[in-house]
Every structure is written in C-alpha cells, then in structure tokens.
Amino acid sequence: MEKQTVTIYDVAREAAVSMATVSRVVNGNPNVKPATRKKVLAVIERLDYRPNAVARGLASKRSTTVGVIIPDVTNIYFASLARGIDDIAMMYKYNIILTNSDDAGEQEVNVLNTLMAKQVDGVIFMGNHIDDKLRAEFKRAKAPVVLAGTVDPQGDTPSVNIDYAAAVEESVTNLIQRGHKKIALALGPLSQSINAEYRLTGYKRALNKAKLPYDDKLIYEAGYSYDAGTKLQPVIADSGATAVFVGDDEMAAGIINASIESGVSVPDDLEVITSNDTIVTQITRPSITSITQPLYDIGAVAMRMLTKLMNDKELDEKTVTLPYGIARRASTKSAE
Amino acid sequence: MEKQTVTIYDVAREAAVSMATVSRVVNGNPNVKPATRKKVLAVIERLDYRPNAVARGLASKRSTTVGVIIPDVTNIYFASLARGIDDIAMMYKYNIILTNSDDAGEQEVNVLNTLMAKQVDGVIFMGNHIDDKLRAEFKRAKAPVVLAGTVDPQGDTPSVNIDYAAAVEESVTNLIQRGHKKIALALGPLSQSINAEYRLTGYKRALNKAKLPYDDKLIYEAGYSYDAGTKLQPVIADSGATAVFVGDDEMAAGIINASIESGVSVPDDLEVITSNDTIVTQITRPSITSITQPLYDIGAVAMRMLTKLMNDKELDEKTVTLPYGIARRASTKSAE
DNA sequence: TATTTTCATGAAAGCGATTTCAATTGCTTT
DNA sequence: AAAGCAATTGAAATCGCTTTCATGAAAATA
C-alpha cells in the first residue's frame, strides 16, 4: 500500500486549469486571476497537495538547500555557529545539509563535492584551516561559499570572524599590565592558521609593545580537550609561567582543575584567560575569564551573506569582522 | 561566466554510447562490457562529469538524504546523537538535512513537512515529547521515521533509548542504600514524558521498594540550564533533602556550585547524581556522579534501523533499549 | 467602433537522470 | 552452418515541476 502522491498534474486536472497556472499559484505569482487562484487553492487543500521539492529543484535549478561543513557538531563552539546559520536559513526558507568533516582536509573536499552534487545553492564552511586544495575547490564550485568562524589568511573567500589577533593581544596585554613577565600560550595545532597566524601574532604583538622577550618555550601545542589541558598543566607549571592564555575552554578547564589539584592557586599563582566563552567558563571554580565572541551572530551573518551571494547580489564587505569582548571572571585578578 | 555543467548526455555523446550505458557505469551496474566501461570512465574523467543528485532523485525517487529533527544543536546531548547519526549516514552514503525544532510542537510538524517535501528517504526524530499531532504526522509520512533518544510511551514508532526508568531507579536506590530518606528529584518540564512517565516512575519505584514515602514537594520542575540549577538550589536546600537526582548535567552543575557557595557541602550535606555524563560532569568540583548513556551509539543504531526501513527490510526489534551505566564520581559518597 | 495594451492562461519544451523493454551482438552448442 | 542463449546496448518514456512563448480575452485608448 504505497502511499499515492498527488502531483501538480492532478491538481491541474481537478481544478480544470493548466499545470502552469497551478505552478503560478503555488509560487505566489501575481499573474493569476483571484477567482482562479481561489479555485486552485481549494483543490490543493482538498487533495492535500505538497509540491515535490526535488522536481522543483530540477526544473528551477535551485534546491533551496545550503550545505554546511562543520568539524564536529558536538563541539559547542561550532554548534553555536550552526545554530545561527540554521535559524537564518530557515528564515529565508532554506534547509541545511550538515556534514561533519573532522577537520580532515581530504574529508572536507569529499564532502564539498557531494554537497555540490546535491545541487546546494551555497555552502557555509567551518574549519580550522584552509589549504590550497580546499581553496581551489571553493573556486571551482559553482555555488558560493562563505566561511564562518574560519579564517583564510588569503582572504579569497567571503568570511565572518572576530579579530582573533587583536583579542589575544588585548588579553595578553591585560596580563602584562598586571605585572606578568612569563606568559604561556596554550594552543591547538600550530598547523592551523588561526593559531599560527592569528593568536600567535596577537601574543607577539602584546609582548613587543611591552618590550618583553619572546620565548618559544612558552608556546604549547595541544589538543582541544579537557584531558589535553590536565596533561599540559604540569608542563606549564614547570615553565615558571605565571599566566596563560588558552585557545580552548575545555583545555582551560583542564589546566585549572589540574592546577588546583596540584596546589597551584588560580589566579594567585597562575592567571588564566581562555577564548570561547562557552558555558564551561562559568562552571569551573574559579570561573574563567574569557574572550567573548558573538557565536550565534557569526553563523547568522555568514548565512545572510550567503543568501545575498545566492541571489547574485554584491556583498558590502567580503570579510566581516564582528566585535569581541572580554568577560572578566575569577581566573584573573582584577586590574590594579 | 556561468559555469557550464556537464550532463550525462555530454558523456554519452563523447563516449559514443547511450545515456543508459553511462548511467549503468556510473551506478556500477555489472551489465556493461569491461571495454565499454573503461571508455566511459575515461570520458567521465576527462569531462569531470558529476552526476546531478537532484535529477537522479527525481528519476529514481530516492534522494539519499535523511531528515534529522533536533531540539537544538547546541545541546551537547542531542548533538552527540546527531554525530552518531551522521557518521552512520555517511557510511551508507546518505546525507543529513538537520533542522532545529526548539522542541516546539508546531515547529516540529512544520519541519517534518518540509522534510517530506524535500523527499527525504527517512527521518530521525529527537525531541522531548511526542504528542498525538506528531504521532499522526509520523503515520501519514511516506518515509519511515525512527526516534533517537526520544521516548514514545505508545511505542508506535521505532525508537532507540536506554531504560530511563531503570536508570533512575538504580540511582535513587543507591542513594537510599546510603541512608538517605529525603531525596529530591530535579527534572525538566513534567509535560515531557521522559520526565513525567519515565524518570518519575523510576524514582517512585525506588522509593516503593524501600518503603519510603513519596512526597511530591521533593519533585522540582525547572529548565535544562546552569542558571536553572543555581536558582533551584536554595529551594532544594530548604526542603531538607540530603540527596538529589538531577535530569540535566548543566542543571546539576548549577546546583553543585550554588550549594558550595552557600556553604552546603557536596557530597557531605547533599549528594548529587545526574543523567547525561557530559564533559560537564568532569569539570565541576566535586565532579558529578552520573548515569552514562551510549549517546553516539543511540544515534548510530537509530540510523542503522532507518537504513533498514528505507530498504523495506524488517526490523529485528522495533524498540531498542541500549545499556546504561553509572559513573561514580565525587558528588556521591562511596557505598558503605 | 477600431486599435492597442495589458492580463490570464495554456501548450509544450526542458531540467538530468533512471529504467523498462526491445534489439543487437557474440558465443555455444548441435 | 543454423539455432539458441546470454550478454550488451540503445530508444524512449518517465519522474514532477518551472518557464518561455503564443494566444485569446478584457480593458484602455483613440
């Protein structure tokens, strides 16, 4: 007992009009006499007709679907962007095909290709690193691509971000002003440009301005996880650093908990500032001072840009930089 | 300079074969002479032909896309399920259209309908409550639906869950065995059957077995959030409860932090057990004893079931119950 | 009233694949 | 060498909708 599907043809026949007319009323085309529209609408209602989006997509060459490439949905940072993306997409009647890439270059390219095969009207890409391969794929794709929370140092692709370098610079400068001389920097993989080219740059700029020496022994590369933080803590403690800027909230939580459990007081012996202002920063004790980012908005703005591109409109600015803030919590001392 | 798309027709012409043959080689149909296959493959390569999934979907009536309805991607619990779903989907060459429903009945119905319009081959639904309206929509949908981490007391729709009632019963029994007489229960909305019909039932069963009186003043209904927890804590403290079972990890974290800040020691004055074993349970101090659930697997198994249904196979069991565990951490005392 | 314009509508050609069915080809088997 | 079969292949219909173009009807202009 396969369920019978009602097609536009059935509606046309029942309403004694042509398919073209039915199509017009379904799509809100004004060139239909009110009486006709009403008649067609009644039949649609009666037959419970639902337009087939696939057929529509084939005929119109627009799928009203956008692809979203995300490293991992379970990562709260990216999930927050995804939420902003989906809300705006829904507002504009688009749906989201969401795929996890695990940040793996090869997978990212694959996924992008299957999305293009599905005829998505556009793509929002989130990831930690854009390499040449990917950049080339973006270029050959026939649908527009926008980066969300993702930096491309070459700036070829439209993107929405905060100024990571400035945020780190400001955070580290704060630490310096409170008298710290040895400030550690705990980041994710330096192969990712957000770390190597933005956060590190901000860090160096802060040191430079204060005429503090740069010591690469204070730069730590670890995973984006709680456990990575707990493992890293003794190393940081040994370095003699009295403050640390951390690139990931869970990592920061690990560092804090491990510090306290090993008798290192936070913030007295070690001040900690982290990057993403997730709920984690409020749950730890002490709570963690953090850069704040408008996560939802980064996604939302990226999606808005994409809708423009999908409608062949010009972008006001190709690279959007949203404002960041710094939420002071208990893992840092108050300014003097 | 619109990018020119290569169609199956172009390949057929260049390879001097029919579209049917090209279609066969693309789809791995064995009825093609090896030499022909090779020739076609070469042309495909040369022209960089990519089959149009929309056209394919229209012709074959299968979109190789499944819809996923999720309350909120930023909720780590559901996001974990989603990850399991996507991984298995990818394994079976399906893509995921992901939409947030905010647990709102009307929105859920809307979303389900747009998914059906997009001709998804199946749907995985996650939510906190299934009402009659939704149940009716599932029934009239022409694609199969599977519930993941979502209970339907009527059991009409295939689903994957743990035994929530048993898990709560076991947790509460543990508390009782350690001598607690007044055990609070902090849940999300009681309008949701997971709370009203499962967790509450488990709680009552534990009390019953121990011949402890049931007091509905010890049942608290709050939001699934950290702040809801901090607000709830003084109320629980006033009740005289010496232990609490909490339905959400962030809420539990809020209760714990607020307790400690108001001088209530955890676990000495208040033992806490929570439900979802997210990273939050490891970050708080004390860390939180929790029911453990195979979140990823719940999603993965649900997707596996869905693939069977989409291929008209019979399900071994319609209602799958995966095993849970209890991770003992510092918010409870050790057994005596 | 005759002539333009504007409106509403329908016919039919795609969109880019899959799939059925018939035709052809190439081997085997007598 | 003729007949029989299986393996390949192609022609053409179809999927359900959009969209162009032509046409007839109605309204506006002269």
XYZ file of C-alpha atoms (C1' of nucleotides) in Angstrom:
732
model
C 0.000 0.000 0.000
C 2.380 2.589 -1.283
C 1.137 5.999 -0.436
C -0.147 7.698 -3.524
C 1.417 11.036 -4.246
C -0.597 13.920 -5.533
C 1.164 15.792 -8.300
C 0.708 19.176 -9.813
C -0.937 17.422 -12.711
C -3.665 16.023 -10.502
C -4.375 19.452 -9.140
C -4.492 20.935 -12.625
C -6.954 18.334 -13.794
C -9.235 18.656 -10.785
C -9.202 22.412 -10.936
C -9.635 22.383 -14.705
C -6.665 24.635 -15.289
C -3.198 24.026 -16.669
C -0.163 22.946 -14.697
C 1.325 26.331 -15.405
C -1.463 28.016 -13.535
C -1.167 25.711 -10.580
C 2.534 26.373 -10.539
C 1.815 30.077 -10.513
C -0.468 29.970 -7.555
C 1.844 27.695 -5.640
C 4.686 30.107 -6.210
C 2.707 33.213 -5.470
C 2.997 34.580 -8.985
C 0.632 37.586 -9.149
C -0.471 36.918 -12.715
C -3.428 34.838 -11.725
C -6.999 35.983 -11.546
C -8.168 35.940 -7.909
C -11.074 33.676 -8.741
C -8.756 31.167 -10.390
C -6.349 31.330 -7.522
C -9.101 30.586 -5.089
C -10.346 27.651 -7.101
C -6.857 26.161 -7.346
C -6.164 26.721 -3.696
C -9.341 24.873 -2.826
C -8.288 21.857 -4.865
C -4.811 21.934 -3.347
C -6.379 21.895 0.053
C -8.796 19.143 -0.822
C -6.177 16.860 -2.358
C -3.599 17.801 0.254
C -1.134 18.545 -2.493
C 2.510 19.091 -1.465
C 4.902 20.251 -4.137
C 7.820 17.927 -4.698
C 10.918 19.937 -3.876
C 13.177 17.662 -5.865
C 11.230 18.111 -9.068
C 11.088 21.780 -8.385
C 14.804 21.836 -7.829
C 15.482 20.107 -11.090
C 13.256 22.409 -13.071
C 14.282 25.636 -11.431
C 17.911 24.798 -10.792
C 17.608 25.963 -7.222
C 17.380 23.481 -4.406
C 16.745 25.943 -1.562
C 19.251 23.904 0.353
C 22.640 25.001 1.568
C 25.493 22.812 2.644
C 27.153 23.315 5.994
C 30.521 21.774 6.656
C 31.399 21.574 10.324
C 34.385 19.931 12.006
C 32.235 18.277 14.643
C 28.690 19.028 15.752
C 29.497 18.029 19.268
C 31.923 20.920 19.512
C 29.880 23.575 21.242
C 31.751 26.380 19.554
C 30.879 25.285 16.055
C 27.467 24.027 17.075
C 26.644 27.554 18.214
C 27.550 28.919 14.824
C 25.489 26.188 13.221
C 22.506 27.245 15.240
C 22.809 30.800 13.959
C 23.170 29.507 10.447
C 20.114 27.296 10.658
C 17.904 29.973 12.144
C 18.669 32.443 9.404
C 18.467 29.762 6.766
C 15.024 28.822 7.962
C 14.039 32.453 7.916
C 14.950 32.557 4.240
C 13.310 29.180 3.575
C 16.495 27.291 3.076
C 17.355 23.947 4.589
C 20.726 22.848 5.811
C 22.620 19.744 4.825
C 25.030 19.351 7.705
C 28.144 17.224 7.456
C 30.980 16.620 9.833
C 34.460 16.868 8.416
C 36.617 16.166 11.461
C 38.807 18.945 10.145
C 40.357 16.435 7.799
C 41.355 18.001 4.518
C 40.504 15.036 2.375
C 37.135 14.608 4.000
C 36.411 18.292 3.590
C 36.987 18.067 -0.129
C 34.840 14.956 -0.425
C 32.032 16.464 1.498
C 32.158 19.620 -0.539
C 31.856 17.583 -3.686
C 28.920 15.564 -2.543
C 27.233 18.780 -1.482
C 27.771 20.219 -4.932
C 26.398 17.026 -6.434
C 23.287 17.542 -4.356
C 22.989 20.916 -6.041
C 23.126 23.004 -2.905
C 22.660 26.672 -3.666
C 25.546 27.635 -1.416
C 27.912 26.381 1.231
C 28.978 27.576 4.642
C 32.307 26.233 5.668
C 33.631 25.982 9.186
C 37.034 24.589 9.913
C 40.338 25.330 11.431
C 42.467 25.507 8.390
C 42.103 26.274 4.716
C 44.758 24.834 2.485
C 45.360 25.323 -1.213
C 43.464 22.234 -2.188
C 40.378 23.471 -0.440
C 40.790 26.955 -1.761
C 40.895 25.551 -5.261
C 37.715 23.575 -4.659
C 35.937 26.647 -3.410
C 36.911 28.413 -6.571
C 35.724 25.761 -8.946
C 32.466 25.222 -7.079
C 29.550 26.655 -8.958
C 27.793 27.679 -5.744
C 29.073 30.448 -3.479
C 30.968 29.604 -0.303
C 31.172 31.631 2.893
C 33.474 30.905 5.814
C 32.079 31.166 9.320
C 34.357 31.366 12.321
C 37.082 30.302 9.999
C 39.988 32.338 8.767
C 41.560 32.259 5.373
C 44.754 34.271 5.516
C 44.482 34.819 1.773
C 41.058 36.327 2.113
C 39.828 34.902 -1.176
C 36.588 33.602 0.241
C 33.994 35.756 1.987
C 34.133 35.184 5.713
C 32.829 36.196 9.131
C 35.101 36.254 12.138
C 36.259 38.279 15.054
C 39.720 39.790 15.081
C 41.469 36.918 16.784
C 44.853 38.567 16.836
C 43.513 41.709 18.461
C 41.546 39.731 21.032
C 44.601 37.776 22.070
C 46.736 40.882 22.027
C 44.319 42.646 24.336
C 44.074 39.682 26.677
C 47.801 39.259 26.914
C 48.307 42.981 27.319
C 45.974 42.849 30.297
C 48.093 40.157 31.823
C 51.245 42.130 31.174
C 49.763 45.183 32.814
C 49.218 43.184 35.940
C 52.923 42.545 36.059
C 53.311 39.163 34.418
C 56.580 38.603 32.617
C 56.283 34.975 31.691
C 53.023 34.313 29.963
C 52.349 30.926 28.450
C 50.283 30.373 25.334
C 48.409 27.079 25.122
C 47.004 26.495 21.685
C 45.678 23.818 19.406
C 47.734 22.592 16.473
C 50.051 25.222 15.046
C 49.339 23.782 11.637
C 46.079 25.708 11.842
C 46.326 29.259 10.731
C 44.028 30.547 13.461
C 46.724 29.518 15.916
C 49.908 30.025 13.987
C 48.948 33.181 12.152
C 46.453 34.954 14.370
C 46.659 34.014 18.014
C 50.405 33.765 17.983
C 50.651 37.080 16.195
C 48.469 38.788 18.784
C 50.562 37.311 21.530
C 53.774 38.529 19.976
C 52.394 41.967 19.365
C 51.473 42.287 23.038
C 54.947 41.221 24.113
C 56.563 43.548 21.634
C 54.592 46.538 22.712
C 55.668 45.862 26.291
C 59.232 45.109 25.208
C 59.015 41.691 26.747
C 61.162 38.933 25.261
C 59.511 36.235 23.198
C 60.343 32.742 24.301
C 59.011 29.925 22.200
C 59.357 27.533 25.107
C 56.248 29.188 26.466
C 54.202 28.200 23.423
C 52.360 24.912 23.862
C 50.597 22.931 21.232
C 47.941 20.529 22.456
C 44.544 19.092 21.629
C 41.263 20.885 22.084
C 40.174 18.869 25.089
C 39.851 18.732 28.832
C 42.349 15.925 29.109
C 44.860 17.752 26.976
C 44.580 20.572 29.488
C 45.156 18.387 32.511
C 48.197 16.866 30.845
C 49.577 20.193 29.859
C 49.265 21.799 33.275
C 52.388 20.326 34.928
C 54.448 21.375 31.920
C 53.187 24.904 32.180
C 53.808 24.880 35.923
C 57.397 23.828 35.336
C 57.979 26.612 32.868
C 57.643 29.216 35.550
C 54.855 30.986 33.724
C 52.571 32.994 35.999
C 49.779 33.380 33.489
C 48.486 31.529 30.481
C 46.323 32.330 27.539
C 44.429 29.259 26.344
C 42.902 28.649 22.953
C 40.085 26.374 24.052
C 37.714 26.440 27.005
C 37.816 22.775 27.830
C 41.558 22.834 27.718
C 41.490 25.804 30.062
C 39.179 23.917 32.418
C 41.645 21.039 32.446
C 44.511 23.367 33.216
C 42.602 24.998 36.039
C 41.442 21.808 37.674
C 44.865 20.214 37.405
C 46.489 23.338 38.804
C 44.304 23.416 41.841
C 44.688 19.734 42.453
C 48.447 20.115 42.397
C 48.394 23.044 44.770
C 48.810 25.807 42.234
C 46.346 28.541 43.040
C 44.362 30.164 40.290
C 44.538 33.127 39.921
C 47.161 33.765 42.609
C 49.882 31.548 41.180
C 48.531 31.316 37.667
C 46.107 33.565 35.866
C 44.125 32.005 33.067
C 42.306 33.533 30.119
C 40.514 31.459 27.548
C 38.981 32.002 24.133
C 35.426 30.923 23.575
C 33.224 31.912 26.494
C 31.271 28.683 26.484
C 29.250 27.533 29.495
C 32.378 25.757 30.691
C 33.861 29.082 31.728
C 31.043 29.558 34.220
C 31.090 26.070 35.599
C 34.689 25.802 36.694
C 35.849 27.127 40.049
C 37.322 29.604 39.710
C 35.266 30.588 36.711
C 37.351 31.531 33.698
C 37.977 34.939 32.208
C 37.369 34.677 28.502
C 37.281 36.409 25.219
C 33.628 36.638 24.246
C 32.518 36.064 20.714
C 29.101 36.566 19.183
C 28.964 32.921 18.122
C 25.377 32.809 17.049
C 25.818 36.011 15.099
C 28.878 34.803 13.307
C 26.771 31.998 11.911
C 23.791 34.232 11.300
C 25.777 36.887 9.474
C 27.545 34.283 7.390
C 24.203 32.885 6.329
C 22.907 36.337 5.489
C 25.918 36.934 3.306
C 25.362 33.641 1.616
C 21.773 34.486 0.784
C 22.986 37.617 -0.918
C 25.532 35.731 -2.939
C 22.986 33.113 -3.888
C 20.844 35.873 -5.300
C 23.720 37.387 -7.210
C 23.860 40.459 -5.093
C 27.025 42.262 -4.229
C 28.452 41.961 -0.746
C 29.022 45.172 1.173
C 32.172 43.714 2.582
C 33.764 40.447 1.777
C 35.462 39.985 5.112
C 33.237 40.766 8.045
C 34.815 41.249 11.437
C 32.409 41.175 14.352
C 33.272 42.740 17.713
C 34.623 40.620 20.537
C 34.691 41.344 24.234
C 36.395 40.115 27.332
C 34.380 38.666 30.181
C 36.306 39.010 33.405
C 35.803 36.154 35.786
C 37.619 34.649 38.719
C 40.595 33.112 36.946
C 42.233 36.518 36.643
C 42.890 39.157 39.257
C 41.199 42.481 38.949
C 43.143 45.260 37.313
C 45.344 47.274 39.622
C 30.569 33.330 -16.962
C 28.167 30.776 -15.610
C 29.951 27.563 -15.050
C 28.953 25.042 -17.641
C 27.635 21.811 -16.262
C 28.476 18.505 -17.840
C 25.485 16.196 -18.114
C 25.119 12.526 -18.688
C 24.190 13.371 -22.236
C 27.543 15.010 -22.877
C 29.316 11.963 -21.607
C 27.180 9.682 -23.759
C 27.926 11.694 -26.864
C 31.646 11.903 -26.251
C 31.891 8.232 -25.447
C 29.649 7.318 -28.350
C 27.315 5.274 -26.211
C 23.792 5.849 -24.935
C 22.827 7.644 -21.758
C 21.600 4.334 -20.443
C 25.055 2.893 -20.657
C 26.626 5.859 -18.953
C 24.047 5.562 -16.232
C 24.941 1.917 -15.834
C 28.616 2.526 -15.387
C 28.010 5.387 -13.001
C 25.813 3.173 -10.896
C 28.067 0.177 -11.010
C 25.614 -1.964 -12.934
C 27.518 -5.113 -13.939
C 25.850 -5.458 -17.324
C 28.447 -3.439 -19.141
C 31.290 -4.805 -21.166
C 34.591 -4.003 -19.469
C 35.905 -2.250 -22.549
C 32.835 -0.027 -22.697
C 33.049 0.720 -19.033
C 36.626 1.765 -19.398
C 35.859 4.007 -22.324
C 33.016 5.696 -20.478
C 35.042 6.098 -17.342
C 37.744 7.799 -19.338
C 35.295 10.314 -20.745
C 33.810 10.910 -17.319
C 37.262 11.636 -16.051
C 38.139 13.857 -18.941
C 34.978 15.927 -18.754
C 34.959 15.873 -14.967
C 31.379 14.708 -15.008
C 29.491 14.754 -11.692
C 26.046 13.217 -11.636
C 23.320 15.611 -10.608
C 21.827 14.164 -7.449
C 18.621 16.115 -7.842
C 17.902 14.717 -11.275
C 18.811 11.319 -10.006
C 16.492 11.788 -7.086
C 13.610 12.697 -9.309
C 14.109 9.774 -11.638
C 14.838 7.165 -9.022
C 12.550 8.507 -6.314
C 15.310 8.202 -3.759
C 17.132 11.259 -2.565
C 19.782 9.519 -0.443
C 19.052 12.183 2.101
C 17.524 11.764 5.513
C 15.981 14.401 7.666
C 17.093 14.894 11.240
C 14.951 16.863 13.627
C 16.787 18.021 16.716
C 15.601 20.299 19.514
C 18.792 22.325 19.472
C 22.198 21.530 18.004
C 23.910 23.410 20.749
C 22.594 20.911 23.270
C 25.510 18.570 23.702
C 23.279 15.637 24.497
C 21.423 15.765 21.211
C 24.479 16.896 19.297
C 26.191 13.691 20.374
C 23.362 11.639 18.975
C 23.495 13.683 15.804
C 27.132 12.847 15.415
C 26.390 9.149 15.601
C 23.615 9.586 13.095
C 25.763 11.469 10.622
C 28.634 9.041 10.804
C 26.462 6.061 10.024
C 24.542 8.002 7.415
C 27.771 8.864 5.679
C 28.814 5.254 5.841
C 25.653 4.356 3.943
C 26.066 7.295 1.549
C 23.237 9.321 2.933
C 23.312 12.992 3.752
C 21.587 14.671 6.630
C 19.230 17.618 6.488
C 19.409 18.921 10.023
C 16.774 21.224 11.472
C 16.279 22.654 14.898
C 12.797 22.404 16.333
C 13.236 24.013 19.744
C 11.043 21.236 21.000
C 8.056 23.238 19.829
C 5.243 21.031 18.622
C 4.134 23.292 15.832
C 7.633 23.783 14.572
C 8.244 20.055 14.671
C 5.269 19.431 12.438
C 6.328 22.154 10.020
C 9.814 20.888 9.802
C 8.649 17.357 9.244
C 6.525 18.532 6.369
C 9.253 20.476 4.670
C 11.496 17.472 5.039
C 8.914 15.294 3.371
C 8.572 17.869 0.617
C 12.290 17.574 0.056
C 11.698 13.886 -0.497
C 13.932 12.643 2.259
C 14.112 8.870 2.308
C 13.647 8.760 6.056
C 13.600 10.851 9.200
C 15.262 10.620 12.571
C 13.419 12.487 15.222
C 14.817 13.712 18.503
C 12.700 15.554 20.976
C 11.410 15.513 24.452
C 7.804 14.829 23.836
C 5.649 13.163 21.241
C 2.073 14.275 21.157
C -0.829 12.961 19.130
C -0.433 15.526 16.409
C 3.133 14.454 15.832
C 2.273 10.808 16.029
C -0.327 11.321 13.340
C 2.197 13.081 11.118
C 4.639 10.248 11.501
C 1.954 7.869 10.408
C 0.942 9.742 7.328
C 4.509 10.415 6.263
C 5.522 8.297 3.322
C 9.073 7.905 4.607
C 9.957 5.904 7.709
C 10.657 7.670 10.990
C 12.884 6.496 13.839
C 13.120 8.123 17.246
C 16.556 8.578 18.779
C 16.960 9.328 22.455
C 13.289 10.065 22.458
C 10.538 8.065 24.070
C 7.078 7.479 22.777
C 5.048 5.882 25.522
C 2.759 4.422 22.888
C 5.621 2.703 21.152
C 4.144 3.178 17.699
C 7.324 4.484 16.153
C 10.609 2.569 16.123
C 12.997 4.028 18.653
C 16.366 3.740 20.364
C 16.775 4.644 24.006
C 18.114 3.482 27.292
C 15.778 2.363 30.062
C 15.386 5.723 31.723
C 13.130 4.466 34.456
C 15.509 1.689 35.424
C 18.492 4.026 35.387
C 16.798 6.463 37.711
C 15.532 3.667 39.883
C 19.026 2.272 40.255
C 20.499 5.686 41.000
C 17.926 6.504 43.600
C 18.200 3.051 45.123
C 21.898 3.683 45.565
C 21.135 6.841 47.411
C 18.603 5.083 49.588
C 21.086 2.402 50.447
C 23.414 5.029 51.754
C 20.730 6.032 54.216
C 19.014 8.938 52.514
C 15.361 9.369 53.376
C 14.586 12.628 51.663
C 15.717 12.529 48.062
C 14.842 15.362 45.762
C 14.184 14.949 42.051
C 15.082 17.897 39.833
C 13.701 17.493 36.345
C 12.865 19.406 33.234
C 9.239 20.088 32.333
C 6.857 17.419 33.557
C 4.911 17.909 30.369
C 7.590 15.801 28.735
C 7.011 12.115 29.001
C 10.647 11.307 29.637
C 10.269 13.167 32.923
C 6.697 12.508 33.878
C 6.445 8.940 32.712
C 9.932 7.529 32.974
C 12.184 9.322 35.394
C 9.416 9.904 37.874
C 8.333 6.298 37.608
C 11.849 5.062 38.311
C 12.065 7.360 41.285
C 8.795 6.121 42.688
C 9.721 2.517 42.146
C 12.896 3.008 44.147
C 11.010 4.635 46.992
C 8.374 1.936 46.916
C 10.838 -0.890 47.061
C 12.410 0.741 50.096
C 9.027 1.524 51.593
C 9.888 5.183 51.704
C 7.066 7.693 51.468
C 6.592 9.662 48.267
C 6.395 13.382 48.767
C 5.668 15.470 45.716
C 7.166 18.512 47.381
C 10.511 16.941 46.606
C 9.834 16.972 42.869
C 11.150 20.069 41.128
C 10.439 21.174 37.636
C 12.976 23.527 36.085
C 14.731 24.391 32.862
C 17.604 22.447 31.386
C 20.240 25.005 32.221
C 23.010 26.012 34.566
C 21.107 29.029 35.778
C 18.014 26.997 36.448
C 20.198 24.866 38.690
C 21.625 27.754 40.641
C 18.138 29.110 41.187
C 16.782 25.782 42.254
C 19.495 25.032 44.794
C 18.199 27.154 47.714
C 14.766 25.634 47.275
C 16.198 22.157 47.458
C 18.287 23.140 50.463
C 15.180 24.371 52.237
C 13.351 21.151 51.587
C 15.679 19.265 53.844
C 16.628 16.822 51.126
C 20.020 15.211 51.633
C 20.378 13.970 48.083
C 19.105 14.904 44.669
C 18.747 13.199 41.354
C 19.005 15.707 38.508
C 17.746 15.310 34.967
C 20.317 17.503 33.267
C 24.062 17.927 33.716
C 24.190 21.673 33.457
C 21.406 21.957 35.958
C 23.343 19.649 38.249
C 26.428 21.808 37.857
C 24.392 24.830 38.848
C 23.070 23.051 41.912
C 26.530 21.978 42.944
C 28.171 25.335 42.519
C 25.345 27.139 44.286
C 25.423 24.629 47.099
C 29.085 25.061 47.721
C 28.868 28.795 47.517
C 26.129 28.790 50.141
C 28.078 26.520 52.450
C 26.319 23.283 51.660
C 28.930 20.605 51.199
C 28.633 18.171 48.319
C 28.555 15.251 48.916
C 28.538 15.527 52.717
C 25.376 17.587 53.036
C 23.944 16.840 49.630
C 24.692 14.010 47.266
C 24.068 14.640 43.605
C 23.543 12.281 40.714
C 22.895 13.484 37.199
C 21.725 11.987 33.941
C 23.825 12.548 30.869
C 27.509 12.091 31.631
C 28.621 15.005 29.513
C 32.014 16.651 29.943
C 30.385 18.963 32.460
C 30.333 16.138 34.991
C 34.128 16.012 34.927
C 34.697 19.720 35.057
C 32.804 20.597 38.213
C 34.361 20.234 41.652
C 33.292 17.915 43.008
C 32.855 16.021 39.761
C 29.378 14.594 39.325
C 28.250 11.001 39.543
C 26.135 10.310 36.510
C 24.142 7.827 34.584
C 26.127 7.036 31.483
C 24.467 6.634 28.143
C 25.941 5.456 24.872
C 24.971 8.691 23.178
C 26.835 8.205 19.959
C 25.503 4.677 19.684
C 21.930 5.710 20.239
C 22.248 7.879 17.154
C 24.202 5.292 15.253
C 21.782 2.482 15.980
C 18.823 4.662 15.103
C 20.390 5.435 11.755
C 21.100 1.777 11.137
C 17.485 0.966 11.822
C 16.416 3.675 9.487
C 18.547 2.316 6.657
C 16.800 -1.000 7.051
C 13.395 0.590 6.954
C 14.350 2.642 3.921
C 15.212 -0.575 2.158
C 11.964 -2.214 3.156
C 13.604 -4.665 5.459
C 12.055 -5.892 8.649
C 13.377 -4.629 11.950
C 14.585 -7.211 14.437
C 13.112 -5.155 17.202
C 11.102 -2.042 16.952
C 12.079 -0.624 20.311
C 15.784 -0.894 21.003
C 16.994 -0.401 24.549
C 20.710 0.138 24.901
C 22.521 -0.462 28.182
C 23.274 2.382 30.549
C 25.814 2.582 33.334
C 26.577 4.684 36.354
C 29.835 6.577 36.576
C 30.669 7.206 40.202
C 32.379 10.473 40.822
C 32.898 12.819 43.724
C 29.391 14.174 44.169
C 28.319 10.965 45.884
C 29.883 9.118 48.800
C 31.241 5.661 48.214
C 28.983 2.769 49.070
C 29.213 1.597 52.647
C -16.177 51.223 -33.047
C -11.437 50.085 -34.215
C -6.903 49.524 -32.325
C -3.626 48.885 -28.700
C -2.198 47.206 -24.353
C -2.451 44.538 -20.650
C -3.888 40.264 -18.267
C -4.617 35.470 -17.756
C -3.932 31.200 -19.308
C -2.312 27.011 -21.608
C 0.857 24.161 -24.578
C 4.978 22.290 -24.598
C 9.840 22.144 -24.014
C 13.005 21.316 -20.929
C 15.753 20.059 -16.194
C 19.283 15.485 -15.907
C 18.973 11.485 -14.549
C 16.727 6.141 -14.196
C 14.596 2.289 -16.057
C 11.872 -0.748 -18.979
C 11.822 -3.223 -22.983
C 13.268 -4.437 -27.295
C 17.036 -5.062 -30.421
C 21.570 -6.412 -31.424
C 25.790 -8.873 -30.816
C 28.687 -12.631 -29.864
C 29.226 -17.264 -28.295
C 27.904 -22.037 -27.680
C 26.002 -25.907 -28.994
C 24.356 -29.226 -32.300
C 26.316 -23.564 -40.677
C 21.950 -22.917 -38.266
C 19.801 -22.265 -33.982
C 19.622 -20.882 -29.223
C 21.070 -18.067 -25.343
C 23.113 -14.876 -22.675
C 25.336 -10.644 -22.531
C 25.298 -5.774 -24.090
C 23.328 -1.803 -25.658
C 20.079 1.846 -27.014
C 15.443 4.178 -27.645
C 12.266 6.345 -25.337
C 9.188 7.065 -21.577
C 9.133 8.990 -17.095
C 9.899 11.494 -12.687
C 7.078 16.377 -11.108
C 7.850 20.798 -11.715
C 9.270 25.636 -13.952
C 9.287 28.668 -17.564
C 9.039 30.555 -22.161
C 6.146 31.764 -25.690
C 1.884 32.166 -28.021
C -2.871 33.206 -27.760
C -7.325 34.764 -26.606
C -9.895 37.868 -23.665
C -10.553 42.037 -21.413
C -9.500 46.757 -20.618
C -7.747 51.066 -22.218
C -7.025 54.354 -25.757
C -8.134 56.722 -29.758
